[in-house]
């Protein structure tokens, strides 16, 4: 719950308006809110809520009178701080004031107070005091004031009890509204954070054919509300894709909620997803919203879906099939409007065959399948990704974008990247840090596993047979590899290999590589 109270909102709440009206019409009593310092809140310019009792009206319209009322409000607030329930005090002009503390958690936020009446048991003395106050401060038309004094509201003990209940109701309503407002605020804050992240996430990088195919699928699926299963090895960008789908969909202004299904045991995951009601298990001290509810109108990303137990899979299937779920400990079904995206690095089809994953859930999730290519299947994207991460690092450190020395780049291109994009990203970040102020990053800074890898493709050189054949084979493989790496940029490859462009074209022809380039 937030610490700041949104006083200005309370005035707009219908129940509070009604209660105020009621009290004002019946008894000419006004209800006001003060903050913890005793300042009148929720009414523009710190005025009092429209007093209907003629004497209070006159007093609040007069500068000195108003100052007196403010003083009373402050004193009342201070006095109410330690009281457990309603407290009765006396205002500077002699009226009674009833105040009830507002506490959020253990913090005193101020009070609601009702004033402008006299109490039956002390009515005569109070009338006397009020008349005296008016004689001193408003010496004109004393006779008229006396009429108002005579017609003041006198509350019996029972009526005072009733008024107390009404003021308590106002406090209860304030607490309720404040709770809703702070949840709303948290939601907005979370949404903003998500949007910022998205900005930082940049777009997906990759120009290779598999990535182009992926973009095409993504473009088509963003518009729909279909469930999507994103599959791919570790660190291939599954979450990045899920975010991209959400932020390019009609749901972009609502929440994107991630749940890592592998991080919870069954009981916790169920309560995390569907929420629970107070008392449903030890520790459930109050009702708690589940992530399904949090994601209402937005997207729920079920990450690591392959790690959920079969029992949990049944519950998820129900939500996907019927759109309904039941909070833990509740008997009431809830319905939500949530788009589901799921991701896993496991081979769900094989798991289905081994009865480790429910077939019906698999088909429900797999309405549209997005398979993210591993980095080794799109090696031509490596340079682009390296560039992207170098720029990203420069943005973070506010230094010039670094460059990678030739031998270092060769090692980077030859590595197999079992950890995919994430591993590459981490390696570049590490290189940027270790290279310090150097603008060019040398191979010496590479992680040992990358520095020490031999170029795999060429590790099986032929060392027998005719030298001519072995050289030709090496030549063919270097050209083949180079064409793929440079995306068939023959001028660049010719430069790299130290031969003429025409010479390269001849060799490409000789080895029949052109056809394979498509
Ligand atoms: N195509 C891409 N372009 C730019 N950055 C990418 C790309 N793919 C992945 N990344 C980056 O790599 C990192 C890992 O991506 P992400 O977390 O989305 O992968 P994941 O498949 O969910 O990984 P895991 O299997 O470990 O959950 C992130 O920092 C992400 O920004
Ligand atoms: Mg992930």
mmCIF file with all atom_site columns, C-alpha atoms and ligand atoms in Angstrom, residues 201-206 211 215 232-241 301 303-304 343-345 372 378 385 388-389 420-423 425, ligand 1:
data_model
loop_
_atom_site.group_PDB
_atom_site.id
_atom_site.type_symbol
_atom_site.label_atom_id
_atom_site.label_alt_id
_atom_site.label_comp_id
_atom_site.label_asym_id
_atom_site.label_entity_id
_atom_site.label_seq_id
_atom_site.pdbx_PDB_ins_code
_atom_site.Cartn_x
_atom_site.Cartn_y
_atom_site.Cartn_z
_atom_site.occupancy
_atom_site.B_iso_or_equiv
_atom_site.pdbx_formal_charge
_atom_site.auth_seq_id
_atom_site.auth_comp_id
_atom_site.auth_asym_id
_atom_site.auth_atom_id
_atom_site.pdbx_PDB_model_num
ATOM   1  C CA  . UNK A 1 201 ? 15.149 -4.139  -25.154 1.00 0.00 ? 201 UNK A CA  1
ATOM   2  C CA  . UNK A 1 202 ? 15.453 -2.640  -28.552 1.00 0.00 ? 202 UNK A CA  1
ATOM   3  C CA  . UNK A 1 203 ? 14.276 -4.759  -31.410 1.00 0.00 ? 203 UNK A CA  1
ATOM   4  C CA  . UNK A 1 204 ? 15.307 -8.218  -32.277 1.00 0.00 ? 204 UNK A CA  1
ATOM   5  C CA  . UNK A 1 205 ? 18.456 -8.226  -34.319 1.00 0.00 ? 205 UNK A CA  1
ATOM   6  C CA  . UNK A 1 206 ? 19.086 -10.621 -37.159 1.00 0.00 ? 206 UNK A CA  1
ATOM   7  C CA  . UNK A 1 211 ? 15.086 -14.629 -38.730 1.00 0.00 ? 211 UNK A CA  1
ATOM   8  C CA  . UNK A 1 215 ? 9.586  -11.866 -38.441 1.00 0.00 ? 215 UNK A CA  1
ATOM   9  C CA  . UNK A 1 232 ? 13.979 -22.653 -28.734 1.00 0.00 ? 232 UNK A CA  1
ATOM   10 C CA  . UNK A 1 233 ? 17.227 -23.409 -26.977 1.00 0.00 ? 233 UNK A CA  1
ATOM   11 C CA  . UNK A 1 234 ? 18.487 -21.452 -23.984 1.00 0.00 ? 234 UNK A CA  1
ATOM   12 C CA  . UNK A 1 235 ? 19.172 -17.813 -24.650 1.00 0.00 ? 235 UNK A CA  1
ATOM   13 C CA  . UNK A 1 236 ? 17.769 -17.699 -28.156 1.00 0.00 ? 236 UNK A CA  1
ATOM   14 C CA  . UNK A 1 237 ? 15.444 -14.806 -27.369 1.00 0.00 ? 237 UNK A CA  1
ATOM   15 C CA  . UNK A 1 238 ? 12.152 -16.470 -26.436 1.00 0.00 ? 238 UNK A CA  1
ATOM   16 C CA  . UNK A 1 239 ? 11.239 -13.840 -23.885 1.00 0.00 ? 239 UNK A CA  1
ATOM   17 C CA  . UNK A 1 240 ? 12.271 -11.067 -26.238 1.00 0.00 ? 240 UNK A CA  1
ATOM   18 C CA  . UNK A 1 241 ? 9.868  -12.492 -28.792 1.00 0.00 ? 241 UNK A CA  1
ATOM   19 C CA  . UNK A 1 301 ? 3.686  -15.232 -20.519 1.00 0.00 ? 301 UNK A CA  1
ATOM   20 C CA  . UNK A 1 303 ? 7.760  -19.186 -19.272 1.00 0.00 ? 303 UNK A CA  1
ATOM   21 C CA  . UNK A 1 304 ? 9.373  -22.636 -18.873 1.00 0.00 ? 304 UNK A CA  1
ATOM   22 C CA  . UNK A 1 343 ? 7.780  -20.745 -23.913 1.00 0.00 ? 343 UNK A CA  1
ATOM   23 C CA  . UNK A 1 344 ? 10.045 -23.668 -23.281 1.00 0.00 ? 344 UNK A CA  1
ATOM   24 C CA  . UNK A 1 345 ? 13.457 -24.957 -24.224 1.00 0.00 ? 345 UNK A CA  1
ATOM   25 C CA  . UNK A 1 372 ? 13.502 -19.662 -32.569 1.00 0.00 ? 372 UNK A CA  1
ATOM   26 C CA  . UNK A 1 378 ? 22.242 -18.304 -38.376 1.00 0.00 ? 378 UNK A CA  1
ATOM   27 C CA  . UNK A 1 385 ? 24.594 -9.044  -33.017 1.00 0.00 ? 385 UNK A CA  1
ATOM   28 C CA  . UNK A 1 388 ? 24.372 -4.365  -31.680 1.00 0.00 ? 388 UNK A CA  1
ATOM   29 C CA  . UNK A 1 389 ? 25.838 -5.316  -28.308 1.00 0.00 ? 389 UNK A CA  1
ATOM   30 C CA  . UNK A 1 420 ? 23.275 -18.673 -27.995 1.00 0.00 ? 420 UNK A CA  1
ATOM   31 C CA  . UNK A 1 421 ? 22.555 -14.930 -28.047 1.00 0.00 ? 421 UNK A CA  1
ATOM   32 C CA  . UNK A 1 422 ? 22.752 -14.570 -24.283 1.00 0.00 ? 422 UNK A CA  1
ATOM   33 C CA  . UNK A 1 423 ? 26.240 -16.097 -24.213 1.00 0.00 ? 423 UNK A CA  1
ATOM   34 C CA  . UNK A 1 425 ? 25.845 -10.815 -25.291 1.00 0.00 ? 425 UNK A CA  1
HETATM 35 N N1  . LIG B 2 .   ? 17.538 -11.515 -31.837 1.00 0.00 ? 1   LIG B N1  1
HETATM 36 C C1  . LIG B 2 .   ? 18.045 -10.874 -30.800 1.00 0.00 ? 1   LIG B C1  1
HETATM 37 N N2  . LIG B 2 .   ? 18.496 -9.624  -30.935 1.00 0.00 ? 1   LIG B N2  1
HETATM 38 C C2  . LIG B 2 .   ? 19.012 -8.965  -29.887 1.00 0.00 ? 1   LIG B C2  1
HETATM 39 N N3  . LIG B 2 .   ? 19.123 -9.465  -28.655 1.00 0.00 ? 1   LIG B N3  1
HETATM 40 C C3  . LIG B 2 .   ? 18.682 -10.707 -28.461 1.00 0.00 ? 1   LIG B C3  1
HETATM 41 C C4  . LIG B 2 .   ? 18.119 -11.481 -29.515 1.00 0.00 ? 1   LIG B C4  1
HETATM 42 N N4  . LIG B 2 .   ? 17.790 -12.681 -29.033 1.00 0.00 ? 1   LIG B N4  1
HETATM 43 C C5  . LIG B 2 .   ? 18.114 -12.671 -27.741 1.00 0.00 ? 1   LIG B C5  1
HETATM 44 N N5  . LIG B 2 .   ? 18.647 -11.500 -27.383 1.00 0.00 ? 1   LIG B N5  1
HETATM 45 C C6  . LIG B 2 .   ? 19.163 -11.138 -26.054 1.00 0.00 ? 1   LIG B C6  1
HETATM 46 O O1  . LIG B 2 .   ? 19.688 -12.307 -25.452 1.00 0.00 ? 1   LIG B O1  1
HETATM 47 C C7  . LIG B 2 .   ? 19.301 -12.405 -24.096 1.00 0.00 ? 1   LIG B C7  1
HETATM 48 C C8  . LIG B 2 .   ? 18.518 -13.672 -23.887 1.00 0.00 ? 1   LIG B C8  1
HETATM 49 O O2  . LIG B 2 .   ? 17.239 -13.549 -24.476 1.00 0.00 ? 1   LIG B O2  1
HETATM 50 P P1  . LIG B 2 .   ? 15.923 -14.142 -23.809 1.00 0.00 ? 1   LIG B P1  1
HETATM 51 O O3  . LIG B 2 .   ? 15.977 -14.009 -22.345 1.00 0.00 ? 1   LIG B O3  1
HETATM 52 O O4  . LIG B 2 .   ? 14.755 -13.579 -24.515 1.00 0.00 ? 1   LIG B O4  1
HETATM 53 O O5  . LIG B 2 .   ? 16.145 -15.676 -24.210 1.00 0.00 ? 1   LIG B O5  1
HETATM 54 P P2  . LIG B 2 .   ? 15.362 -16.962 -23.725 1.00 0.00 ? 1   LIG B P2  1
HETATM 55 O O6  . LIG B 2 .   ? 15.220 -17.820 -24.921 1.00 0.00 ? 1   LIG B O6  1
HETATM 56 O O7  . LIG B 2 .   ? 14.130 -16.584 -23.010 1.00 0.00 ? 1   LIG B O7  1
HETATM 57 O O8  . LIG B 2 .   ? 16.425 -17.604 -22.743 1.00 0.00 ? 1   LIG B O8  1
HETATM 58 P P3  . LIG B 2 .   ? 16.216 -18.788 -21.657 1.00 0.00 ? 1   LIG B P3  1
HETATM 59 O O9  . LIG B 2 .   ? 16.034 -20.041 -22.422 1.00 0.00 ? 1   LIG B O9  1
HETATM 60 O O10 . LIG B 2 .   ? 17.475 -18.782 -20.894 1.00 0.00 ? 1   LIG B O10 1
HETATM 61 O O11 . LIG B 2 .   ? 15.008 -18.426 -20.873 1.00 0.00 ? 1   LIG B O11 1
HETATM 62 C C9  . LIG B 2 .   ? 18.507 -11.173 -23.787 1.00 0.00 ? 1   LIG B C9  1
HETATM 63 O O12 . LIG B 2 .   ? 19.345 -10.229 -23.196 1.00 0.00 ? 1   LIG B O12 1
HETATM 64 C C10 . LIG B 2 .   ? 18.028 -10.695 -25.128 1.00 0.00 ? 1   LIG B C10 1
HETATM 65 O O13 . LIG B 2 .   ? 17.847 -9.316  -25.161 1.00 0.00 ? 1   LIG B O13 1
#
